[in-house]
Amino acid sequence: MSNVFACPTVAGAPSLPDFVIAFQPIVDVCARRVVAYEALTRTMDGACYPKLIDGMDEKTLRRFDREIAIEAIRRAVELGLKDLDVSLCLNLRPDLHPEALDAEYLRLAAGTCGLSPSEILLEMTEEHKLAVPELHSLLERNQAAGFYTGVDDFGAGYSGLAMLVECRPEILKLDRSLVRGIDSSDRRQKIVAAFAQIAESMKTSLIAEGVETVAEYEKLRELGIRFMQGYLFASPSVEELPWQAVWGVMPPTEAKRRAGRGAIAGWLAAAADFDCGSQAGVPA
């Protein structure tokens, strides 16, 4: 599949660095199924996004971020995302000019690859400073184009709850600093419990990322977190859309056969119906 939406080369413009897209699953630990894959940008030798953009000027960065988003869509489809009842999560940098990842441009690019906006979650990173009204405008534009919206690294940035009140994203992803060692940190537990209550009251799904140990998993379940992501379940992969049979987590093809719900809509419905207290322990 050719990348017809690739950014054109401009005379005199710096060349963009080579990169690959890795995918890591987000798991519904109650239903024991993969519900989404986050697209992660890596250097050819496996380093993360910050290394790729080190020293890059803003104009080039805008062009590069658009190229990343289009390649992530293309690669996900190439690996079989369309055949699964899962969604694709793409990261946005809200501090960049809106044209860097224009919602209509992304909608057309997704359509060219056979995906609808309702199958894509656009994650805005809270750590990049942008005034709440501007964040609100960006989120509304993305929602109007049919995309689901989320806030990545929630709890790490400066805007916090003010952003949540004004922007009303469908998904919140807890910053990994709140997840790391939560089993032994009373403060982290209280903060995450409070965020879980707020998210539930606002009908927003909460994801814990960076889950690496069984102890962290068990404490998060105890605190009412249903959706998780991290090395405990699967490492990011550039070769496939990974899933891992940890504690009986089903591959997405099997989950689709059993569930029959549509991607993110089913994901949100599951969050609204969240009650797996009887499964409080590690799944067998």
C-alpha positions as semicolon CSV with decimal commas, in nm:
position;residue;x (nm);y (nm);z (nm)
1;M;0,000;0,000;0,000
2;S;0,161;0,324;-0,108
3;N;0,160;0,621;0,124
4;V;-0,034;0,869;-0,089
5;F;-0,054;1,109;0,205
6;A;0,321;1,127;0,260
7;C;0,439;1,482;0,309
8;P;0,592;1,619;-0,011
9;T;0,961;1,695;-0,014
10;V;1,027;2,068;-0,012
11;A;1,340;2,198;-0,181
12;G;1,594;2,288;0,083
13;A;1,395;2,125;0,363
14;P;1,593;1,898;0,596
15;S;1,542;1,528;0,542
16;L;1,339;1,342;0,802
17;P;1,505;1,071;1,010
18;D;1,430;0,705;0,948
19;F;1,191;0,553;1,199
20;V;0,975;0,249;1,263
21;I;0,636;0,209;1,430
22;A;0,601;-0,033;1,719
23;F;0,265;-0,142;1,860
24;Q;0,179;-0,221;2,221
25;P;-0,159;-0,359;2,329
26;I;-0,400;-0,207;2,579
27;V;-0,580;-0,481;2,769
28;D;-0,923;-0,507;2,930
29;V;-0,820;-0,716;3,230
30;C;-1,178;-0,809;3,318
31;A;-1,276;-0,936;2,973
32;R;-0,921;-1,066;2,923
33;R;-0,893;-0,919;2,578
34;V;-0,695;-0,665;2,381
35;V;-0,904;-0,353;2,313
36;A;-0,650;-0,129;2,138
37;Y;-0,296;-0,089;2,011
38;E;-0,089;0,221;2,074
39;A;0,146;0,321;1,793
40;L;0,490;0,411;1,930
41;T;0,767;0,575;1,729
42;R;1,115;0,425;1,747
43;T;1,453;0,486;1,589
44;M;1,591;0,210;1,368
45;D;1,796;0,086;1,666
46;G;1,500;0,091;1,905
47;A;1,540;0,426;2,083
48;C;1,230;0,629;2,167
49;Y;1,073;0,938;2,009
50;P;1,274;1,205;2,199
51;K;1,597;1,084;2,038
52;L;1,443;1,118;1,692
53;I;1,343;1,481;1,740
54;D;1,652;1,596;1,929
55;G;1,764;1,925;1,773
56;M;1,476;1,932;1,523
57;D;1,332;2,277;1,446
58;E;0,959;2,335;1,490
59;K;0,873;2,343;1,120
60;T;1,046;2,010;1,059
61;L;0,890;1,865;1,373
62;R;0,541;1,949;1,245
63;R;0,613;1,775;0,917
64;F;0,767;1,478;1,095
65;D;0,472;1,431;1,334
66;R;0,232;1,421;1,042
67;E;0,450;1,165;0,865
68;I;0,456;0,951;1,180
69;A;0,077;0,953;1,212
70;I;0,021;0,853;0,850
71;E;0,281;0,576;0,868
72;A;0,126;0,443;1,190
73;I;-0,215;0,414;1,022
74;R;-0,066;0,250;0,713
75;R;0,142;0,004;0,912
76;A;-0,141;-0,092;1,147
77;V;-0,363;-0,176;0,852
78;E;-0,079;-0,367;0,687
79;L;-0,046;-0,580;1,003
80;G;-0,417;-0,662;1,004
81;L;-0,586;-0,408;1,233
82;K;-0,894;-0,395;1,007
83;D;-0,963;-0,762;1,079
84;L;-0,970;-0,711;1,456
85;D;-1,227;-0,561;1,689
86;V;-0,973;-0,316;1,830
87;S;-0,884;0,050;1,796
88;L;-0,564;0,232;1,704
89;C;-0,416;0,492;1,941
90;L;-0,209;0,774;1,792
91;N;-0,017;1,033;1,994
92;L;-0,058;1,405;1,928
93;R;0,159;1,691;2,045
94;P;-0,089;1,969;2,123
95;D;0,188;2,228;2,152
96;L;0,245;2,204;1,777
97;H;0,047;2,417;1,534
98;P;-0,289;2,250;1,457
99;E;-0,189;2,206;1,093
100;A;0,072;1,957;1,208
101;L;-0,198;1,698;1,262
102;D;-0,509;1,842;1,104
103;A;-0,818;1,635;1,186
104;E;-0,957;1,641;0,833
105;Y;-0,621;1,541;0,687
106;L;-0,603;1,247;0,926
107;R;-0,962;1,150;0,851
108;L;-0,889;1,133;0,478
109;A;-0,564;0,945;0,534
110;A;-0,738;0,689;0,755
111;G;-1,013;0,647;0,497
112;T;-0,759;0,583;0,224
113;C;-0,626;0,294;0,436
114;G;-0,976;0,165;0,508
115;L;-1,015;0,290;0,865
116;S;-1,292;0,513;0,996
117;P;-1,220;0,787;1,253
118;S;-1,431;0,591;1,504
119;E;-1,160;0,324;1,503
120;I;-0,890;0,572;1,603
121;L;-0,815;0,730;1,939
122;L;-0,611;1,050;1,927
123;E;-0,410;1,090;2,247
124;M;-0,297;1,437;2,345
125;T;0,001;1,450;2,577
126;E;-0,067;1,665;2,883
127;E;0,302;1,733;2,951
128;H;0,333;1,974;2,656
129;K;0,208;2,310;2,775
130;L;-0,088;2,452;2,588
131;A;-0,359;2,680;2,724
132;V;-0,677;2,495;2,818
133;P;-0,893;2,689;2,566
134;E;-0,656;2,586;2,286
135;L;-0,663;2,225;2,404
136;H;-1,042;2,244;2,411
137;S;-1,051;2,373;2,053
138;L;-0,815;2,100;1,933
139;L;-1,014;1,828;2,105
140;E;-1,347;1,955;1,970
141;R;-1,209;1,964;1,617
142;N;-1,089;1,605;1,646
143;Q;-1,419;1,490;1,793
144;A;-1,614;1,670;1,520
145;A;-1,414;1,475;1,261
146;G;-1,532;1,153;1,426
147;F;-1,222;1,059;1,626
148;Y;-1,224;0,952;1,987
149;T;-0,997;1,162;2,206
150;G;-0,780;1,094;2,505
151;V;-0,523;1,257;2,729
152;D;-0,192;1,075;2,766
153;D;0,036;1,112;3,070
154;F;-0,257;1,238;3,279
155;G;-0,135;1,366;3,613
156;A;0,207;1,467;3,483
157;G;0,126;1,807;3,334
158;Y;0,026;2,144;3,464
159;S;-0,334;2,168;3,340
160;G;-0,470;1,870;3,532
161;L;-0,831;1,878;3,639
162;A;-0,899;2,216;3,477
163;M;-0,823;2,056;3,143
164;L;-1,050;1,762;3,223
165;V;-1,343;1,988;3,310
166;E;-1,316;2,193;2,991
167;C;-1,205;1,933;2,738
168;R;-1,400;1,621;2,838
169;P;-1,194;1,353;2,664
170;E;-1,335;1,001;2,637
171;I;-1,013;0,839;2,761
172;L;-0,758;0,927;3,029
173;K;-0,424;0,748;3,048
174;L;-0,254;0,771;3,386
175;D;0,106;0,882;3,376
176;R;0,340;0,593;3,442
177;S;0,496;0,780;3,736
178;L;0,168;0,721;3,923
179;V;0,167;0,351;3,832
180;R;0,530;0,265;3,903
181;G;0,554;0,109;4,249
182;I;0,190;0,182;4,331
183;D;0,167;-0,140;4,530
184;S;0,404;0,005;4,792
185;S;0,309;0,374;4,776
186;D;0,014;0,493;4,982
187;R;0,025;0,837;4,817
188;R;0,008;0,693;4,466
189;Q;-0,280;0,472;4,570
190;K;-0,479;0,766;4,705
191;I;-0,417;0,977;4,394
192;V;-0,511;0,698;4,153
193;A;-0,820;0,611;4,358
194;A;-0,930;0,975;4,339
195;F;-0,870;0,987;3,962
196;A;-1,066;0,663;3,923
197;Q;-1,365;0,811;4,106
198;I;-1,352;1,130;3,900
199;A;-1,325;0,936;3,574
200;E;-1,618;0,714;3,668
201;S;-1,837;1,012;3,758
202;M;-1,756;1,176;3,424
203;K;-1,804;0,853;3,226
204;T;-1,443;0,864;3,114
205;S;-1,236;0,548;3,074
206;L;-0,911;0,533;3,270
207;I;-0,604;0,341;3,149
208;A;-0,300;0,260;3,359
209;E;0,015;0,253;3,146
210;G;0,357;0,127;3,242
211;V;0,229;-0,177;3,433
212;E;0,532;-0,400;3,478
213;T;0,476;-0,620;3,784
214;V;0,205;-0,849;3,914
215;A;0,199;-0,648;4,236
216;E;0,122;-0,327;4,043
217;Y;-0,147;-0,510;3,846
218;E;-0,314;-0,645;4,160
219;K;-0,317;-0,307;4,334
220;L;-0,460;-0,135;4,025
221;R;-0,735;-0,395;4,005
222;E;-0,807;-0,335;4,373
223;L;-0,838;0,038;4,298
224;G;-1,090;-0,028;4,020
225;I;-0,871;0,009;3,711
226;R;-0,998;-0,207;3,426
227;F;-0,775;-0,107;3,133
228;M;-0,398;-0,151;3,148
229;Q;-0,090;-0,135;2,927
230;G;0,268;-0,232;2,990
231;Y;0,549;-0,483;2,961
232;L;0,367;-0,718;3,198
233;F;0,129;-0,792;2,910
234;A;0,345;-0,742;2,600
235;S;0,645;-0,547;2,476
236;P;0,604;-0,307;2,181
237;S;0,655;-0,490;1,851
238;V;0,739;-0,366;1,503
239;E;0,674;-0,704;1,342
240;E;0,317;-0,773;1,452
241;L;0,020;-0,654;1,653
242;P;0,123;-0,837;1,969
243;W;-0,083;-1,002;2,234
244;Q;0,040;-1,220;2,512
245;A;-0,140;-1,504;2,689
246;V;-0,068;-1,359;3,032
247;W;-0,328;-1,487;3,279
248;G;-0,547;-1,604;2,992
249;V;-0,572;-1,275;2,800
250;M;-0,738;-1,361;2,469
251;P;-0,594;-1,268;2,131
252;P;-0,804;-0,995;1,963
253;T;-0,937;-1,230;1,694
254;E;-1,089;-1,455;1,959
255;A;-1,218;-1,156;2,154
256;K;-1,392;-1,030;1,840
257;R;-1,558;-1,366;1,785
258;R;-1,690;-1,374;2,140
259;A;-1,772;-1,008;2,198
260;G;-1,905;-0,873;1,869
261;R;-1,888;-0,513;1,987
262;G;-1,742;-0,234;1,779
263;A;-1,393;-0,118;1,875
264;I;-1,393;0,189;2,101
265;A;-1,772;0,197;2,144
266;G;-1,755;-0,146;2,307
267;W;-1,454;-0,037;2,509
268;L;-1,642;0,262;2,653
269;A;-1,952;0,052;2,717
270;A;-1,739;-0,196;2,910
271;A;-1,603;0,085;3,124
272;A;-1,955;0,208;3,196
273;D;-2,058;-0,144;3,302
274;F;-1,738;-0,200;3,501
275;D;-1,793;-0,453;3,775
276;C;-1,541;-0,731;3,802
277;G;-1,501;-0,731;4,176
278;S;-1,553;-1,106;4,176
279;Q;-1,234;-1,130;3,969
280;A;-1,025;-0,927;4,209
281;G;-0,739;-1,172;4,205
282;V;-0,504;-1,258;3,921
283;P;-0,707;-1,429;3,645
284;A;-0,654;-1,799;3,623
